[in-house]
mmCIF file of C-alpha atoms in Angstrom:
data_model
loop_
_atom_site.group_PDB
_atom_site.id
_atom_site.type_symbol
_atom_site.label_atom_id
_atom_site.label_comp_id
_atom_site.label_asym_id
_atom_site.label_seq_id
_atom_site.Cartn_x
_atom_site.Cartn_y
_atom_site.Cartn_z
ATOM 1 C CA MET A 597 -15.218 -40.449 -104.808
ATOM 2 C CA LYS A 598 -17.322 -40.519 -107.647
ATOM 3 C CA LEU A 599 -19.602 -37.207 -107.868
ATOM 4 C CA PHE A 600 -23.092 -36.988 -110.749
ATOM 5 C CA TYR A 601 -22.805 -33.538 -112.005
ATOM 6 C CA ALA A 602 -24.199 -30.837 -114.545
ATOM 7 C CA LYS A 603 -22.175 -27.808 -115.329
ATOM 8 C CA THR A 604 -25.400 -25.672 -114.111
ATOM 9 C CA SER A 605 -27.139 -27.398 -111.581
ATOM 10 C CA PRO A 606 -26.820 -24.908 -107.986
ATOM 11 C CA PHE A 607 -27.124 -27.750 -106.292
ATOM 12 C CA VAL A 608 -24.127 -29.369 -107.679
ATOM 13 C CA ARG A 609 -22.353 -26.443 -107.337
ATOM 14 C CA LYS A 610 -22.524 -25.913 -103.944
ATOM 15 C CA VAL A 611 -21.393 -29.509 -103.721
ATOM 16 C CA LEU A 612 -17.938 -28.469 -105.165
ATOM 17 C CA VAL A 613 -17.581 -25.251 -103.646
ATOM 18 C CA VAL A 614 -17.686 -27.104 -100.059
ATOM 19 C CA ALA A 615 -15.282 -29.572 -101.727
ATOM 20 C CA HIS A 616 -12.606 -26.888 -103.132
ATOM 21 C CA GLU A 617 -13.131 -24.632 -99.253
ATOM 22 C CA LEU A 618 -11.847 -28.337 -97.725
ATOM 23 C CA GLY A 619 -9.105 -29.102 -100.214
ATOM 24 C CA LEU A 620 -11.187 -32.037 -101.525
ATOM 25 C CA PHE A 621 -11.883 -31.214 -104.703
ATOM 26 C CA GLU A 622 -9.127 -33.525 -106.486
ATOM 27 C CA ARG A 623 -10.460 -36.466 -104.676
ATOM 28 C CA LEU A 624 -13.964 -36.115 -106.670
ATOM 29 C CA GLU A 625 -14.457 -38.034 -110.073
ATOM 30 C CA LEU A 626 -16.662 -35.797 -111.500
ATOM 31 C CA LEU A 627 -19.014 -37.498 -113.809
ATOM 32 C CA ALA A 628 -21.130 -35.533 -116.495
ATOM 33 C CA ALA A 629 -24.811 -36.162 -116.086
ATOM 34 C CA ALA A 630 -28.054 -35.320 -117.652
ATOM 35 C CA ALA A 631 -30.505 -34.975 -115.091
ATOM 36 C CA HIS A 632 -33.727 -34.030 -116.299
ATOM 37 C CA PRO A 633 -37.513 -34.198 -114.479
ATOM 38 C CA ILE A 634 -38.906 -36.281 -117.754
ATOM 39 C CA ASN A 635 -35.883 -37.823 -119.245
ATOM 40 C CA ARG A 636 -34.191 -39.412 -116.074
ATOM 41 C CA ASP A 637 -30.983 -40.449 -116.656
ATOM 42 C CA ALA A 638 -30.734 -44.149 -116.717
ATOM 43 C CA THR A 639 -26.985 -43.475 -115.638
ATOM 44 C CA ILE A 640 -28.109 -42.302 -112.679
ATOM 45 C CA ARG A 641 -30.746 -43.558 -111.668
ATOM 46 C CA THR A 642 -29.096 -47.139 -111.455
ATOM 47 C CA GLN A 643 -27.179 -45.119 -108.142
ATOM 48 C CA ASN A 644 -29.688 -42.744 -107.146
ATOM 49 C CA PRO A 645 -33.729 -43.827 -107.497
ATOM 50 C CA LEU A 646 -34.740 -39.973 -108.017
ATOM 51 C CA ALA A 647 -31.960 -39.602 -111.108
ATOM 52 C CA GLN A 648 -31.200 -36.295 -109.639
ATOM 53 C CA VAL A 649 -27.755 -34.427 -109.599
ATOM 54 C CA PRO A 650 -25.790 -34.108 -107.235
ATOM 55 C CA THR A 651 -25.030 -38.096 -106.236
ATOM 56 C CA LEU A 652 -21.557 -39.184 -104.501
ATOM 57 C CA ILE A 653 -21.011 -42.766 -104.930
ATOM 58 C CA LEU A 654 -18.106 -43.527 -102.498
ATOM 59 C CA ASP A 655 -15.537 -45.824 -102.624
ATOM 60 C CA ASP A 656 -17.353 -48.162 -100.919
ATOM 61 C CA GLY A 657 -19.962 -48.252 -103.667
ATOM 62 C CA THR A 658 -22.135 -46.370 -100.306
ATOM 63 C CA MET A 659 -24.794 -44.002 -102.195
ATOM 64 C CA LEU A 660 -25.199 -40.285 -100.886
ATOM 65 C CA ALA A 661 -27.921 -38.081 -102.417
ATOM 66 C CA ASP A 662 -29.230 -34.175 -101.928
ATOM 67 C CA SER A 663 -26.612 -31.408 -101.974
ATOM 68 C CA ARG A 664 -27.065 -31.309 -97.822
ATOM 69 C CA VAL A 665 -25.701 -34.387 -97.256
ATOM 70 C CA ILE A 666 -22.918 -34.548 -99.376
ATOM 71 C CA CYS A 667 -21.956 -31.321 -98.369
ATOM 72 C CA GLU A 668 -22.566 -32.425 -94.583
ATOM 73 C CA TYR A 669 -20.266 -35.430 -95.210
ATOM 74 C CA LEU A 670 -17.541 -33.446 -97.068
ATOM 75 C CA ASP A 671 -17.001 -31.202 -94.208
ATOM 76 C CA HIS A 672 -16.549 -34.544 -91.848
ATOM 77 C CA VAL A 673 -14.565 -36.139 -94.526
ATOM 78 C CA GLY A 674 -11.932 -32.850 -94.705
ATOM 79 C CA GLN A 675 -12.723 -31.924 -90.519
ATOM 80 C CA GLY A 676 -13.521 -28.786 -91.566
ATOM 81 C CA GLY A 677 -15.559 -25.827 -90.033
ATOM 82 C CA VAL A 678 -18.420 -25.659 -93.181
ATOM 83 C CA PHE A 679 -21.364 -26.552 -90.624
ATOM 84 C CA PRO A 680 -21.113 -24.983 -87.438
ATOM 85 C CA ALA A 681 -21.075 -26.965 -84.715
ATOM 86 C CA PRO A 682 -24.071 -27.856 -82.874
ATOM 87 C CA GLY A 683 -25.838 -24.849 -81.074
ATOM 88 C CA PRO A 684 -27.300 -21.616 -82.059
ATOM 89 C CA ALA A 685 -24.636 -20.858 -84.658
ATOM 90 C CA ARG A 686 -25.385 -23.881 -86.821
ATOM 91 C CA TRP A 687 -29.404 -24.143 -86.245
ATOM 92 C CA ALA A 688 -29.099 -20.298 -87.690
ATOM 93 C CA ALA A 689 -26.439 -21.491 -90.586
ATOM 94 C CA LEU A 690 -29.000 -24.756 -91.541
ATOM 95 C CA THR A 691 -31.553 -22.341 -91.492
ATOM 96 C CA ALA A 692 -29.972 -20.034 -94.287
ATOM 97 C CA GLN A 693 -29.148 -23.067 -95.902
ATOM 98 C CA SER A 694 -32.854 -23.561 -96.170
ATOM 99 C CA THR A 695 -34.445 -20.488 -97.113
ATOM 100 C CA GLY A 696 -31.202 -20.583 -99.809
ATOM 101 C CA ASP A 697 -32.504 -23.983 -101.231
ATOM 102 C CA GLY A 698 -36.037 -23.167 -101.263
ATOM 103 C CA LEU A 699 -35.368 -20.197 -103.219
ATOM 104 C CA LEU A 700 -33.268 -22.693 -105.918
ATOM 105 C CA ASP A 701 -36.172 -24.986 -105.806
ATOM 106 C CA ALA A 702 -38.432 -22.022 -106.710
ATOM 107 C CA ALA A 703 -36.241 -21.478 -109.863
ATOM 108 C CA LEU A 704 -35.759 -24.536 -111.000
ATOM 109 C CA LEU A 705 -39.447 -24.624 -111.027
ATOM 110 C CA CYS A 706 -39.840 -22.077 -113.154
ATOM 111 C CA VAL A 707 -37.291 -23.207 -115.434
ATOM 112 C CA TYR A 708 -38.946 -25.908 -115.584
ATOM 113 C CA GLU A 709 -42.260 -24.068 -116.855
ATOM 114 C CA THR A 710 -40.651 -22.321 -119.266
ATOM 115 C CA ARG A 711 -37.812 -24.722 -120.649
ATOM 116 C CA VAL A 712 -39.473 -28.386 -120.255
ATOM 117 C CA ARG A 713 -43.542 -28.025 -120.833
ATOM 118 C CA GLN A 714 -44.925 -27.744 -123.888
ATOM 119 C CA GLU A 715 -45.475 -23.966 -124.268
ATOM 120 C CA SER A 716 -49.785 -24.623 -123.896
ATOM 121 C CA GLU A 717 -49.567 -26.254 -120.381
ATOM 122 C CA ARG A 718 -47.652 -23.729 -119.133
ATOM 123 C CA SER A 719 -48.940 -22.012 -115.617
ATOM 124 C CA PRO A 720 -48.190 -17.697 -115.963
ATOM 125 C CA ALA A 721 -49.596 -18.335 -112.071
ATOM 126 C CA TRP A 722 -48.161 -20.816 -111.265
ATOM 127 C CA VAL A 723 -44.615 -18.889 -112.586
ATOM 128 C CA ALA A 724 -45.484 -16.208 -110.697
ATOM 129 C CA GLY A 725 -46.072 -17.981 -107.003
ATOM 130 C CA GLN A 726 -42.279 -19.427 -107.728
ATOM 131 C CA ARG A 727 -40.794 -15.413 -108.425
ATOM 132 C CA GLU A 728 -42.661 -14.367 -105.236
ATOM 133 C CA LYS A 729 -41.075 -16.974 -103.245
ATOM 134 C CA ILE A 730 -37.983 -16.115 -104.682
ATOM 135 C CA VAL A 731 -38.274 -12.413 -103.908
ATOM 136 C CA ASP A 732 -39.488 -13.552 -100.306
ATOM 137 C CA ALA A 733 -36.650 -15.867 -99.833
ATOM 138 C CA LEU A 734 -34.215 -12.651 -101.274
ATOM 139 C CA ALA A 735 -35.785 -10.420 -98.851
ATOM 140 C CA GLN A 736 -34.715 -12.643 -96.518
ATOM 141 C CA ILE A 737 -30.977 -12.732 -97.655
ATOM 142 C CA GLU A 738 -30.654 -9.132 -97.975
ATOM 143 C CA ALA A 739 -31.422 -8.745 -94.341
ATOM 144 C CA ALA A 740 -28.704 -10.633 -93.444
ATOM 145 C CA ALA A 741 -26.430 -10.204 -95.750
ATOM 146 C CA PRO A 742 -24.908 -6.935 -93.407
ATOM 147 C CA GLY A 743 -23.942 -9.293 -90.566
ATOM 148 C CA LEU A 744 -21.978 -11.905 -93.496
ATOM 149 C CA GLY A 745 -18.935 -10.605 -93.270
ATOM 150 C CA GLU A 746 -16.075 -12.604 -94.803
ATOM 151 C CA ARG A 747 -18.041 -15.960 -93.499
ATOM 152 C CA ILE A 748 -17.472 -19.204 -95.321
ATOM 153 C CA ASP A 749 -19.934 -21.688 -94.005
ATOM 154 C CA ILE A 750 -23.136 -23.427 -95.567
ATOM 155 C CA ALA A 751 -25.221 -20.539 -95.345
ATOM 156 C CA THR A 752 -23.168 -18.079 -97.418
ATOM 157 C CA ILE A 753 -22.112 -20.845 -99.800
ATOM 158 C CA THR A 754 -25.546 -21.690 -100.173
ATOM 159 C CA TYR A 755 -26.564 -17.516 -100.880
ATOM 160 C CA GLY A 756 -23.887 -17.125 -103.299
ATOM 161 C CA CYS A 757 -25.244 -20.251 -105.221
ATOM 162 C CA ALA A 758 -28.467 -18.926 -105.176
ATOM 163 C CA LEU A 759 -27.869 -15.668 -106.058
ATOM 164 C CA GLY A 760 -24.981 -17.174 -108.751
ATOM 165 C CA TYR A 761 -28.290 -19.001 -110.197
ATOM 166 C CA LEU A 762 -30.241 -15.734 -110.724
ATOM 167 C CA ASP A 763 -27.894 -14.750 -112.505
ATOM 168 C CA LEU A 764 -27.646 -17.547 -114.898
ATOM 169 C CA ARG A 765 -31.401 -18.374 -115.215
ATOM 170 C CA LEU A 766 -33.415 -15.650 -114.382
ATOM 171 C CA PRO A 767 -31.873 -12.314 -115.022
ATOM 172 C CA ASP A 768 -34.735 -10.423 -115.864
ATOM 173 C CA LEU A 769 -35.386 -10.419 -112.627
ATOM 174 C CA GLY A 770 -33.319 -8.083 -111.248
ATOM 175 C CA TRP A 771 -32.400 -9.520 -107.433
ATOM 176 C CA ARG A 772 -29.363 -6.382 -106.985
ATOM 177 C CA GLU A 773 -31.770 -3.340 -107.367
ATOM 178 C CA ARG A 774 -33.822 -5.226 -104.868
ATOM 179 C CA ALA A 775 -31.442 -6.833 -102.200
ATOM 180 C CA PRO A 776 -28.456 -3.713 -102.989
ATOM 181 C CA ALA A 777 -26.632 -4.692 -99.426
ATOM 182 C CA ALA A 778 -26.653 -9.042 -100.782
ATOM 183 C CA ALA A 779 -25.043 -7.494 -103.877
ATOM 184 C CA SER A 780 -22.356 -5.618 -103.034
ATOM 185 C CA TRP A 781 -21.635 -9.096 -100.532
ATOM 186 C CA TYR A 782 -21.803 -11.172 -103.632
ATOM 187 C CA ALA A 783 -19.467 -8.413 -105.141
ATOM 188 C CA ARG A 784 -16.739 -10.096 -102.721
ATOM 189 C CA PHE A 785 -17.736 -13.471 -101.976
ATOM 190 C CA GLY A 786 -17.970 -14.241 -105.941
ATOM 191 C CA GLU A 787 -14.554 -13.201 -106.047
ATOM 192 C CA ARG A 788 -13.861 -16.500 -103.686
ATOM 193 C CA PRO A 789 -11.258 -19.005 -106.168
ATOM 194 C CA SER A 790 -13.905 -21.768 -105.079
ATOM 195 C CA MET A 791 -16.906 -19.626 -106.746
ATOM 196 C CA GLN A 792 -14.735 -18.624 -109.538
ATOM 197 C CA ALA A 793 -13.602 -22.350 -110.036
ATOM 198 C CA THR A 794 -17.245 -23.534 -110.286
ATOM 199 C CA ARG A 795 -19.092 -20.691 -111.903
ATOM 200 C CA PRO A 796 -21.391 -22.116 -114.915
ATOM 201 C CA GLU A 797 -21.248 -21.411 -118.640
#
């Protein structure tokens, strides 16, 4: 399988962590890509009309896009338990994944606004609104953190990648002071081999 990826993409990191946890990482051929909201990577675009990472190309040429779809596919291939079976635990895990992904979407929009747009085009109100979403999502992760324990599923993987991305791109947010229980959990979770192997530079 071929995976279009970027080292700093938190959504790519989700896929790679899942692959490591399921023992599938060695089956992935990583194809470096330069996904960008304006200067779209033509190489990805030939496979995925949105030209986004992660994009997975299966052995038969089938294209899968979006980290949620790719992670669930890898879970199917690996016959793993990253996604709980249908029932209350699954809906809770998928909702948690959505919260973590929403935090990441807001963080990426902050990054794009301050790094991609010209200074004259930037909106402080837009950035403030996205940061408010991040803080609210962080509060939900903080509330969940005492019950996460040693769980390894799509919820905890998404939370871990989200918190790691805040370290990488929004260190001024001071998320650990806002969410001490989440910080304590992440200190342990971040030591997992899958997390260490996928840490962005």
